[in-house]
XYZ file of C-alpha atoms in Angstrom:
736
model
C -93.357 -76.717 293.770
C -93.957 -80.044 295.465
C -91.558 -82.947 295.084
C -92.768 -86.506 295.451
C -90.925 -89.740 295.939
C -92.101 -91.073 292.592
C -94.639 -90.334 289.863
C -97.994 -92.089 289.997
C -100.825 -92.724 287.561
C -104.336 -93.128 288.936
C -107.303 -94.475 286.988
C -110.865 -94.397 288.216
C -113.545 -96.218 286.252
C -116.721 -94.391 287.225
C -119.736 -96.538 288.037
C -122.269 -95.246 285.505
C -124.105 -98.531 284.945
C -123.985 -99.509 281.271
C -121.610 -96.999 279.731
C -118.095 -95.611 279.960
C -116.630 -92.833 282.073
C -112.984 -92.891 283.085
C -110.874 -90.377 284.972
C -107.082 -90.439 284.631
C -104.930 -88.429 287.029
C -101.223 -88.099 286.414
C -99.259 -87.104 289.525
C -95.680 -86.355 288.425
C -92.652 -86.448 290.675
C -92.245 -82.735 290.089
C -94.969 -80.316 289.095
C -98.726 -80.134 289.146
C -101.040 -83.074 288.436
C -102.898 -83.440 285.112
C -106.442 -84.756 284.824
C -108.079 -86.382 281.807
C -111.759 -87.291 281.541
C -112.770 -89.859 278.934
C -116.502 -90.182 278.208
C -119.332 -89.566 280.662
C -121.645 -92.574 280.492
C -125.439 -92.270 280.090
C -127.419 -89.310 281.432
C -127.241 -90.492 285.032
C -123.465 -90.592 284.728
C -123.150 -86.802 284.903
C -123.624 -86.784 288.665
C -121.216 -89.687 289.147
C -118.564 -87.948 287.055
C -119.003 -84.733 289.033
C -118.738 -86.592 292.331
C -115.622 -88.475 291.256
C -113.840 -85.296 290.159
C -114.785 -83.591 293.425
C -113.462 -86.554 295.424
C -110.023 -86.416 293.856
C -109.955 -82.639 294.259
C -109.077 -81.342 290.784
C -109.556 -77.750 289.705
C -109.537 -78.137 285.912
C -109.583 -80.765 283.184
C -106.504 -80.768 280.969
C -108.104 -83.004 278.343
C -111.647 -84.267 277.792
C -112.243 -87.030 275.256
C -115.530 -88.229 273.800
C -114.581 -91.493 272.137
C -117.714 -91.674 269.935
C -121.322 -90.578 269.688
C -123.163 -93.410 271.481
C -125.639 -92.244 274.129
C -123.977 -94.302 276.861
C -120.799 -92.270 276.350
C -122.003 -88.803 275.386
C -125.149 -88.226 277.458
C -123.392 -88.067 280.818
C -120.612 -85.906 279.428
C -123.166 -83.518 277.942
C -124.984 -83.388 281.271
C -121.736 -82.638 283.076
C -120.790 -79.817 280.698
C -124.257 -78.290 281.130
C -123.787 -78.193 284.922
C -123.050 -74.751 286.314
C -120.162 -76.113 288.370
C -118.344 -77.658 285.415
C -114.575 -77.477 285.745
C -112.650 -75.505 283.106
C -111.658 -77.652 280.089
C -108.427 -76.843 278.303
C -108.630 -79.225 275.377
C -111.339 -81.397 273.838
C -111.049 -84.367 271.493
C -114.239 -85.663 269.935
C -115.569 -87.660 266.994
C -115.458 -86.043 263.556
C -119.114 -84.990 263.467
C -119.178 -83.818 259.794
C -118.133 -87.324 258.701
C -121.365 -88.668 260.221
C -123.646 -85.744 259.386
C -122.887 -86.435 255.708
C -124.615 -89.804 256.171
C -127.374 -88.693 258.526
C -130.081 -89.963 256.159
C -128.807 -93.487 256.875
C -128.823 -93.567 260.653
C -131.579 -95.022 262.795
C -133.187 -92.336 265.033
C -131.624 -93.603 268.274
C -128.198 -93.627 266.629
C -128.493 -90.189 265.066
C -129.604 -88.762 268.406
C -126.111 -89.400 269.740
C -124.605 -87.347 266.913
C -126.863 -84.411 267.770
C -125.803 -84.601 271.409
C -122.122 -84.731 270.455
C -122.665 -81.572 268.417
C -124.472 -79.920 271.329
C -121.646 -80.865 273.693
C -119.065 -79.385 271.361
C -121.066 -76.172 270.941
C -121.258 -75.719 274.742
C -117.481 -75.735 275.176
C -116.034 -72.299 275.948
C -113.947 -70.412 273.365
C -110.872 -70.986 275.523
C -111.124 -74.744 274.937
C -109.099 -76.082 271.991
C -111.437 -78.338 269.955
C -110.311 -80.920 267.413
C -111.315 -84.266 265.935
C -108.278 -86.542 266.231
C -107.268 -89.478 264.067
C -104.286 -91.805 264.413
C -101.163 -89.805 265.130
C -102.624 -87.125 267.416
C -100.833 -86.735 270.774
C -101.243 -85.000 274.099
C -98.371 -84.646 276.582
C -98.409 -83.587 280.208
C -96.419 -80.450 281.134
C -93.637 -82.583 282.645
C -93.569 -84.869 279.543
C -94.031 -87.894 281.749
C -97.474 -88.804 280.407
C -98.094 -89.251 276.687
C -101.507 -89.990 275.193
C -101.497 -91.163 271.586
C -104.485 -91.670 269.308
C -103.993 -94.963 267.438
C -107.464 -95.172 265.871
C -109.564 -94.271 263.917
C -107.492 -94.627 260.782
C -107.070 -91.363 258.925
C -108.156 -92.916 255.624
C -111.376 -94.195 257.187
C -112.415 -90.708 258.346
C -111.388 -89.182 255.009
C -113.511 -91.720 253.167
C -116.532 -90.885 255.317
C -115.955 -87.176 254.731
C -115.455 -87.013 250.970
C -115.564 -90.388 249.170
C -118.369 -91.405 246.815
C -118.357 -95.039 247.969
C -118.522 -94.490 251.736
C -122.120 -95.722 252.106
C -120.903 -99.305 251.629
C -119.275 -99.073 255.070
C -122.716 -99.134 256.692
C -123.901 -102.404 255.197
C -121.983 -104.788 257.454
C -121.335 -105.356 261.117
C -118.593 -104.847 262.109
C -117.532 -102.045 259.788
C -115.421 -103.268 256.819
C -111.824 -102.406 257.698
C -109.672 -104.771 255.614
C -109.284 -102.270 252.743
C -107.213 -100.085 255.073
C -104.435 -102.693 254.996
C -103.789 -102.163 251.286
C -101.338 -99.468 250.225
C -103.085 -96.159 249.731
C -103.239 -94.736 246.232
C -102.904 -91.003 246.642
C -104.983 -88.983 244.241
C -103.121 -86.420 242.201
C -105.647 -83.868 243.326
C -104.887 -80.182 243.083
C -108.039 -79.285 245.007
C -106.765 -76.888 247.678
C -109.662 -77.772 249.961
C -108.894 -81.476 249.905
C -105.170 -80.869 250.259
C -105.885 -78.798 253.384
C -107.919 -81.648 254.855
C -105.207 -84.177 254.070
C -102.569 -81.972 255.644
C -104.652 -81.788 258.820
C -105.182 -85.549 258.757
C -101.446 -86.060 258.382
C -100.871 -84.084 261.591
C -103.454 -86.231 263.408
C -105.954 -83.511 264.299
C -108.803 -82.219 262.142
C -110.348 -78.892 263.028
C -113.640 -77.459 261.745
C -111.880 -74.849 259.576
C -110.242 -77.451 257.262
C -113.366 -79.450 256.405
C -114.111 -78.899 252.683
C -117.645 -78.510 251.370
C -118.809 -82.095 251.559
C -119.964 -83.420 248.183
C -123.317 -85.204 248.269
C -123.331 -88.962 247.831
C -123.940 -89.478 244.070
C -127.186 -91.355 243.323
C -127.603 -92.593 246.885
C -129.753 -95.687 247.402
C -132.827 -95.285 249.545
C -132.589 -95.843 253.276
C -135.047 -98.719 252.929
C -132.847 -100.470 250.348
C -129.762 -99.929 252.505
C -131.474 -101.258 255.618
C -132.811 -104.244 253.732
C -129.334 -105.183 252.501
C -127.805 -104.505 255.909
C -130.437 -106.684 257.586
C -129.475 -109.551 255.253
C -125.913 -109.105 256.603
C -127.113 -109.400 260.200
C -127.420 -105.690 261.091
C -130.307 -104.822 263.441
C -132.335 -102.016 261.753
C -132.747 -100.295 265.126
C -128.962 -99.924 265.334
C -128.326 -99.204 261.651
C -125.132 -97.117 261.443
C -124.051 -97.871 265.005
C -121.171 -100.115 263.912
C -119.576 -97.213 262.046
C -119.788 -95.068 265.180
C -118.252 -97.871 267.257
C -115.452 -98.654 264.807
C -114.494 -94.993 264.504
C -114.067 -94.789 268.290
C -111.089 -92.746 269.414
C -108.707 -95.395 270.740
C -106.030 -94.089 273.095
C -102.681 -95.518 274.093
C -101.608 -93.947 277.400
C -97.904 -94.175 278.230
C -96.730 -93.143 281.692
C -93.007 -92.924 282.365
C -92.586 -93.708 286.069
C -88.928 -93.750 287.017
C -87.253 -96.205 284.660
C -90.529 -98.020 283.958
C -93.099 -97.192 281.269
C -96.650 -98.299 281.970
C -99.122 -98.548 279.086
C -102.906 -98.368 279.190
C -105.097 -99.077 276.159
C -108.488 -97.363 276.090
C -110.585 -98.899 273.325
C -113.917 -97.059 273.398
C -116.510 -99.273 271.751
C -114.171 -100.593 269.060
C -115.408 -103.884 267.604
C -113.195 -104.564 264.569
C -109.525 -104.958 265.548
C -108.243 -105.825 262.049
C -106.483 -102.526 261.442
C -104.914 -102.166 264.893
C -103.628 -105.728 264.915
C -102.108 -105.204 261.479
C -100.507 -101.907 262.505
C -99.079 -103.438 265.682
C -98.663 -107.159 264.915
C -96.547 -107.794 268.023
C -99.125 -106.198 270.336
C -98.789 -103.082 272.492
C -97.476 -104.652 275.736
C -100.218 -103.005 277.763
C -100.522 -103.242 281.532
C -104.188 -102.244 281.597
C -106.984 -102.325 279.019
C -110.379 -100.693 279.181
C -112.457 -103.586 277.848
C -113.760 -102.980 274.297
C -117.482 -102.222 273.986
C -118.440 -103.226 277.547
C -117.353 -106.826 276.989
C -119.184 -107.301 273.696
C -117.918 -109.220 270.675
C -114.515 -108.472 269.198
C -113.852 -109.103 265.525
C -110.987 -109.549 263.132
C -112.365 -108.888 259.690
C -115.885 -110.356 259.978
C -114.945 -113.227 262.278
C -115.710 -113.195 265.993
C -112.228 -113.419 267.503
C -112.183 -113.171 271.291
C -109.063 -115.319 271.668
C -107.121 -113.602 268.901
C -107.839 -110.119 270.282
C -107.028 -111.021 273.903
C -103.936 -112.932 272.833
C -102.866 -109.757 271.036
C -103.666 -107.414 273.975
C -102.715 -109.760 276.859
C -102.933 -107.070 279.598
C -102.350 -107.635 283.298
C -105.629 -105.988 284.235
C -108.831 -105.066 282.434
C -111.613 -102.641 283.404
C -115.250 -103.424 282.607
C -118.193 -101.052 282.862
C -121.489 -102.866 282.226
C -124.589 -103.921 284.145
C -126.184 -106.646 282.037
C -127.915 -104.317 279.564
C -127.829 -105.733 276.015
C -126.559 -108.984 277.642
C -123.179 -107.402 278.361
C -120.551 -108.345 279.413
C -120.556 -111.548 277.373
C -119.335 -114.717 279.031
C -117.135 -115.509 275.998
C -115.256 -112.245 276.508
C -114.684 -113.027 280.196
C -113.420 -116.531 279.484
C -111.053 -115.367 276.742
C -109.570 -112.605 278.921
C -108.932 -115.056 281.764
C -107.334 -117.569 279.408
C -104.616 -115.034 278.661
C -103.859 -114.180 282.289
C -105.883 -110.986 282.663
C -107.253 -109.898 286.047
C -110.760 -108.449 285.624
C -112.211 -105.490 287.521
C -115.831 -104.488 287.027
C -118.129 -101.786 288.390
C -120.572 -104.629 289.115
C -119.967 -107.205 291.842
C -120.712 -110.905 291.838
C -123.426 -111.998 294.234
C -122.828 -115.719 293.925
C -120.057 -118.168 293.144
C -120.614 -121.286 291.073
C -118.583 -124.130 292.550
C -119.786 -126.742 290.093
C -122.555 -127.078 287.572
C -123.376 -125.641 284.190
C -122.315 -122.170 283.211
C -124.331 -121.574 280.093
C -125.494 -117.968 280.360
C -124.363 -115.751 277.484
C -123.939 -112.819 279.903
C -121.603 -113.173 282.881
C -123.596 -110.474 284.746
C -126.576 -112.829 284.668
C -124.458 -115.925 285.289
C -123.083 -114.624 288.596
C -126.046 -112.486 289.703
C -123.915 -109.334 289.592
C -125.044 -105.996 291.009
C -123.833 -102.556 290.006
C -122.038 -101.098 293.020
C -119.051 -98.773 292.887
C -116.163 -97.178 291.025
C -113.000 -99.134 290.329
C -109.793 -97.283 291.208
C -106.325 -98.421 290.161
C -103.005 -96.989 291.236
C -100.120 -97.520 288.832
C -96.599 -97.066 290.141
C -93.126 -98.246 289.219
C -93.483 -101.207 291.567
C -96.812 -102.442 290.224
C -100.579 -102.002 289.980
C -102.953 -101.950 292.938
C -106.755 -101.802 293.065
C -109.015 -100.492 295.817
C -111.215 -103.600 295.676
C -111.050 -107.309 294.974
C -110.993 -108.478 291.395
C -113.982 -110.053 289.696
C -111.667 -112.857 288.546
C -107.955 -113.452 288.212
C -106.286 -115.076 285.247
C -102.820 -115.872 286.627
C -103.046 -116.650 290.338
C -100.062 -115.341 292.331
C -99.221 -114.415 295.890
C -101.037 -115.988 298.842
C -104.106 -117.244 296.992
C -104.033 -121.064 296.952
C -104.546 -123.038 293.793
C -107.736 -125.022 294.394
C -107.937 -126.596 290.962
C -105.500 -126.742 288.094
C -106.768 -126.975 284.541
C -104.686 -127.223 281.445
C -106.039 -125.078 278.657
C -104.192 -125.377 275.378
C -104.743 -122.491 272.986
C -103.678 -123.012 269.416
C -101.564 -120.231 267.891
C -103.966 -117.702 266.493
C -104.245 -117.911 262.707
C -105.472 -114.334 262.805
C -102.253 -113.154 264.406
C -100.391 -115.101 261.751
C -102.449 -113.190 259.213
C -101.339 -109.938 260.817
C -97.701 -111.020 260.491
C -98.458 -111.853 256.878
C -99.749 -108.305 256.486
C -96.362 -106.953 257.527
C -94.662 -109.244 255.019
C -97.102 -108.073 252.346
C -96.220 -104.450 253.053
C -92.524 -105.243 252.668
C -93.320 -107.210 249.523
C -95.193 -104.231 248.069
C -92.177 -102.059 248.792
C -89.786 -104.556 247.152
C -91.928 -104.756 244.007
C -92.145 -100.951 243.797
C -88.380 -100.650 244.270
C -87.614 -103.210 241.558
C -90.036 -101.520 239.181
C -88.227 -98.242 239.827
C -84.914 -99.906 238.920
C -86.515 -101.257 235.721
C -87.712 -97.771 234.807
C -84.233 -96.348 235.422
C -82.625 -99.036 233.239
C -85.089 -98.403 230.438
C -83.899 -94.808 230.325
C -80.288 -95.893 229.796
C -78.631 -97.506 226.739
C -79.786 -101.103 226.417
C -77.608 -104.027 227.491
C -78.985 -107.539 227.036
C -76.423 -109.011 229.439
C -77.257 -106.698 232.350
C -77.926 -109.053 235.295
C -80.913 -109.076 237.661
C -80.622 -107.431 241.073
C -78.666 -109.399 243.663
C -80.331 -110.285 246.954
C -77.625 -108.421 248.860
C -78.451 -105.243 246.934
C -82.111 -105.622 247.918
C -81.060 -105.895 251.570
C -79.008 -102.719 251.309
C -81.905 -100.912 249.635
C -84.235 -102.018 252.449
C -81.886 -100.577 255.072
C -81.651 -97.366 253.079
C -85.450 -97.152 253.042
C -85.625 -97.578 256.810
C -86.846 -101.172 256.579
C -84.249 -102.894 258.707
C -86.680 -105.677 259.604
C -87.317 -106.309 255.925
C -83.570 -106.481 255.314
C -83.211 -109.308 257.816
C -86.069 -111.282 256.253
C -85.476 -110.225 252.653
C -85.060 -113.706 251.186
C -88.302 -114.884 252.826
C -90.144 -111.774 251.653
C -88.929 -112.195 248.073
C -89.743 -115.899 248.036
C -93.323 -115.048 249.054
C -93.472 -112.459 246.291
C -92.133 -114.988 243.776
C -94.755 -117.552 244.772
C -97.470 -114.956 244.243
C -96.140 -114.217 240.746
C -95.065 -110.637 241.412
C -91.333 -111.133 241.018
C -88.987 -113.613 239.338
C -86.497 -115.276 241.652
C -84.692 -118.365 240.298
C -83.779 -121.087 242.782
C -80.239 -121.285 244.075
C -78.235 -123.671 241.852
C -75.309 -124.269 244.189
C -74.773 -123.784 247.855
C -73.407 -120.341 248.532
C -74.612 -118.842 245.245
C -76.053 -115.375 245.657
C -79.657 -115.246 244.564
C -80.994 -112.675 242.151
C -84.409 -111.157 241.594
C -86.372 -109.087 239.096
C -89.877 -107.745 238.830
C -92.458 -109.663 236.794
C -94.232 -107.772 233.996
C -97.571 -106.093 234.565
C -100.546 -106.147 232.207
C -99.416 -103.094 230.241
C -95.901 -104.544 229.927
C -97.285 -107.795 228.529
C -99.325 -105.817 226.000
C -96.072 -104.162 224.860
C -94.366 -107.581 224.583
C -97.187 -108.864 222.392
C -97.085 -105.787 220.165
C -93.326 -106.249 219.755
C -93.513 -109.927 218.779
C -96.485 -109.222 216.498
C -94.305 -106.922 214.412
C -92.408 -109.944 213.030
C -94.084 -111.299 209.907
C -92.392 -114.700 210.370
C -90.814 -116.170 213.502
C -88.237 -118.891 212.800
C -87.072 -121.290 215.492
C -84.761 -124.307 215.550
C -84.717 -127.364 217.809
C -81.537 -129.394 218.325
C -82.909 -132.319 220.363
C -84.069 -135.129 218.033
C -86.242 -136.498 220.826
C -88.138 -133.267 221.406
C -91.905 -133.798 221.918
C -94.187 -133.053 219.003
C -97.025 -131.153 220.754
C -97.087 -127.522 219.550
C -96.486 -125.904 222.933
C -93.717 -128.350 223.805
C -92.036 -127.668 220.467
C -91.894 -123.952 221.199
C -90.454 -124.559 224.672
C -87.779 -126.880 223.172
C -86.620 -124.285 220.622
C -83.499 -122.130 220.895
C -84.736 -118.616 221.753
C -81.352 -116.976 222.235
C -81.683 -114.477 219.364
C -85.206 -113.447 220.375
C -84.194 -113.239 224.048
C -81.281 -110.938 223.234
C -83.438 -108.592 221.151
C -86.160 -108.643 223.825
C -83.743 -107.725 226.621
C -82.245 -104.914 224.535
C -85.731 -103.595 223.835
C -87.357 -103.862 227.286
C -84.391 -104.011 229.743
C -85.553 -107.241 231.366
C -82.600 -109.518 232.218
C -81.936 -112.104 229.545
C -81.684 -114.833 232.210
C -85.409 -114.579 232.939
C -86.550 -114.772 229.305
C -86.884 -118.551 228.937
C -88.393 -119.307 232.375
C -90.633 -116.234 232.777
C -91.171 -114.292 229.536
C -91.145 -116.895 226.763
C -94.126 -118.808 228.250
C -96.164 -115.587 228.099
C -95.155 -114.976 224.482
C -95.698 -118.655 223.606
C -99.287 -118.560 224.853
C -99.894 -115.494 222.680
C -98.288 -117.048 219.597
C -100.335 -120.233 219.892
C -103.509 -118.161 219.946
C -102.610 -115.844 217.077
C -100.263 -117.685 214.694
C -100.186 -120.618 212.339
C -97.527 -123.111 213.420
C -95.540 -124.981 210.754
C -92.666 -127.401 211.172
C -90.088 -129.199 209.086
C -88.210 -132.276 210.265
C -84.627 -132.033 209.106
C -82.875 -134.938 207.332
C -80.431 -137.040 209.292
C -78.009 -137.294 206.343
C -76.198 -135.153 205.622
C -76.610 -134.331 209.346
C -77.588 -130.703 210.003
C -77.377 -129.095 213.439
C -81.143 -128.852 213.862
C -83.558 -131.758 214.129
C -86.688 -129.639 213.643
C -87.310 -126.114 212.468
C -90.422 -124.034 213.014
C -92.019 -121.074 211.296
C -94.944 -119.090 212.741
C -96.985 -116.497 210.874
C -100.390 -114.818 211.227
C -101.888 -116.064 207.952
C -103.700 -119.402 207.731
C -101.697 -120.865 204.817
C -98.117 -120.882 203.616
C -99.160 -119.346 200.297
C -100.858 -116.388 201.994
C -97.903 -115.958 204.304
C -95.584 -115.887 201.283
C -97.590 -113.098 199.660
C -97.669 -111.026 202.849
C -93.940 -111.482 203.399
C -93.165 -110.413 199.818
C -95.237 -107.269 200.398
C -93.353 -106.539 203.634
C -90.023 -107.046 201.856
C -91.031 -104.790 198.994
C -91.754 -102.052 201.548
C -88.206 -102.187 202.881
C -86.168 -99.142 201.926
C -82.814 -100.863 201.353
C -82.934 -103.207 198.364
C -79.164 -103.638 198.222
C -78.932 -105.315 201.646
C -81.289 -108.053 200.481
C -79.279 -108.654 197.274
C -76.026 -108.732 199.229
C -77.598 -111.395 201.484
C -78.383 -113.640 198.501
C -74.910 -113.093 197.054
C -73.376 -114.072 200.412
C -75.454 -117.279 200.447
C -74.247 -118.101 196.922
C -70.617 -117.616 198.013
C -71.225 -119.922 200.976
C -72.289 -122.696 198.588
C -69.522 -121.957 196.107
C -66.469 -121.633 198.343
C -67.722 -122.785 201.779
C -67.968 -119.486 203.655
C -69.918 -119.363 206.982
C -73.659 -118.756 206.927
C -74.148 -115.015 206.397
C -76.001 -112.985 208.995
C -79.447 -111.734 208.074
C -79.397 -108.110 207.006
C -80.637 -105.699 209.634
C -83.652 -104.673 207.563
C -84.684 -108.343 207.213
C -84.227 -109.204 210.899
C -86.677 -106.446 211.764
C -89.519 -108.406 210.152
C -88.266 -112.034 210.217
C -86.397 -113.600 213.124
C -83.290 -115.486 211.932
C -83.272 -119.260 212.187
C -80.986 -119.666 215.201
C -79.311 -122.567 216.973
C -76.337 -121.188 218.935
C -75.593 -119.351 215.699
C -77.553 -118.382 212.607
C -78.643 -121.171 210.232
C -79.720 -121.131 206.608
C -83.455 -120.611 205.992
C -85.581 -123.716 205.456
C -85.737 -123.472 201.676
C -81.954 -123.619 201.394
C -81.583 -126.867 203.372
C -82.484 -129.844 201.186
C -81.964 -133.575 201.165
C -80.564 -134.314 197.714
C -81.223 -138.033 198.233
C -84.987 -137.751 198.734
C -87.865 -136.024 197.020
C -87.485 -132.274 196.747
C -90.123 -130.235 198.583
C -92.238 -127.774 196.611
C -91.164 -124.161 196.518
C -93.552 -121.347 197.322
C -94.115 -118.463 195.004
C -96.336 -117.319 192.162
C -93.712 -115.663 190.029
C -92.321 -116.931 186.742
C -88.912 -117.257 188.301
C -89.796 -120.084 190.708
C -88.124 -122.586 188.395
C -84.997 -120.467 188.533
C -85.107 -120.565 192.321
C -85.505 -124.359 192.321
C -82.607 -124.758 189.891
C -80.468 -122.343 191.937
C -81.059 -124.448 195.075
C -80.632 -127.903 193.538
C -77.762 -127.385 191.114
C -74.144 -127.529 192.174
C -72.461 -124.176 192.436
C -70.607 -124.675 189.117
C -73.945 -124.925 187.330
C -75.736 -122.077 189.124
C -77.591 -119.631 186.855
C -76.786 -115.986 186.713
C -77.828 -113.803 189.642
C -81.549 -113.248 190.081
C -83.175 -110.352 188.389
C -83.997 -107.405 190.627
C -87.757 -107.964 190.450
C -87.344 -111.542 191.762
C -85.041 -110.885 194.712
C -87.712 -110.292 197.374
C -89.863 -113.201 196.158
C -86.796 -115.431 196.224
C -86.034 -114.494 199.853
C -89.643 -115.201 200.872
C -89.379 -118.605 199.147
C -86.108 -119.366 200.942
C -87.755 -118.565 204.320
C -91.148 -120.284 203.995
C -90.643 -123.289 201.692
C -90.603 -126.845 202.983
C -92.906 -126.478 206.002
C -95.985 -128.448 207.025
C -98.883 -126.707 208.776
C -99.722 -128.480 212.043
C -101.777 -125.849 213.859
C -103.797 -122.824 212.853
C -105.130 -120.081 215.148
C -108.739 -120.405 216.233
C -111.263 -118.173 214.436
C -111.705 -114.794 216.052
C -108.196 -114.666 217.504
């Protein structure tokens, strides 16, 4: 076995005109070399590929990759495989053909032809060749483990959607392919379908094989090809290339990592990828690549639907880039070339410039045309621990070093890319989603335990510990920032820090179904009583409700739903208030200043439109209560308060289930029991014969009080105590 001074990685970009064909040879320090062939260019590329492989003297191909089904990638590879002198192929990675065959009715003829050729190529491979369709996560490693090739695109969910989803046709209507939905958290289907579970297991491993593809369901009620093309054309898609963007944006993108001594060199091979949204979100700090095979022959690069040359090259920022184009389709584009040079990239191309522009306008959209380039030869790079060398001069150099003199210095200021900032925001959003899910899990756990209204929210330090436990160390460091973003978006409640050094707390905000439960709970009260202490409280209905003491309601709410009591007033009560204003009549009573009570204003809310109707409904609710004695004991306790000065009795449990007590730091007497003896008496509610008895019972001194109320009057008396003395100031709108 040979032993070399050091490992070496060789790349040879084959001159196939407009198209891609790349040979990678890994020469380890110990052991036999490995050879990888990626794409084959157009038909004429077959001979060039064969000649290149013969020149470097390989006897077999360890891995062959067809990045996607375009003719300028597959035709030459198909021609090479058809040749009688084809080298043995151990392993083949190709595009997931069934994902595209399912949509074959959509493709333009020239696009679908590439899919047929990819199928033919795959069928020609010998049985000894391992065939699979990789997605992100697939890997190939050289026998010495010094060379690792990772698939980082296409996204697994994108291929799955093309294979089985009902809504996958929408992916064809735009250029580039819509990718942003991949950034949202996936919602796994609870699907017991063994066929689908087999596919998802294969996708999880990174490699799909023909045996795990389920019977592909037809697209339900598919639109006609004409309608699809018409809509796509309105989005700027050329009908001749209809479907081509999906092929390009499902290109197999490879990250090659070569460990050479103590140095790791990285090469990014992008196929014809156009939309970089997903990759930039997955790797927001970039991939620190030494070499990049230029995306799509120097065509446009996108983030979402925006052309984003600068953002993509700022993200990649390689030392060297390889271009294979000859001016066809106006590629390479001058904007691509300029952006790559702005970020210090040295460009190598299979075409050579035939002129240099010293001064004058440079307004051609294609740099091949601008510089009169001519297709000439392969580009070979040697990658070692000490650096990267090429066998020819560069087309252009971004950062000038070494002996080349600086003829002209230009300052080019590039603003920080807002798109890269968006990618960083995507990482924060993922951590935010995790934090919200974690808090909701804590809420669910608390709801399964005995209730405690005083249980505090979660401390920020606990959230940091939970993040570390979940393997989110980065989120732990930035937890306060992440939670503040979540609070601003309304997903969590996080009160501001009151004093320096105070530990902050956090809790999850309610979802739609939670709010529906809150409304159902508050709706169960026939009458809601509230008290306001501040004599200068505003008089607008909503302001009155916000000024009221909600302590009793907050305590019951927290016991019922396990939300911390601290968040009731700032986060929950406004939600309930909005509901009450839409569904309830609002009545108030201003309290007399002499003798001075604790409250300045008291409020009663009920669903009926008048006090009289509310009285009748409340009597009916009281009559339905099972425990009559508790109500009588309550009245007797009130009478003893007047007679011998005992504290205000607490509402009986059965009553507080349908009427909230009037509360201001402690329970107060109902409205009808608080009167100003030095002004006109308010009218009492009720339609029973005993109303006069009630009035006399309230107004007389305790020595003159009549005998206890008769049993049949007790519930009516309580309803009168609760609802008398109020003025209606707002009724719900019709239809609420």
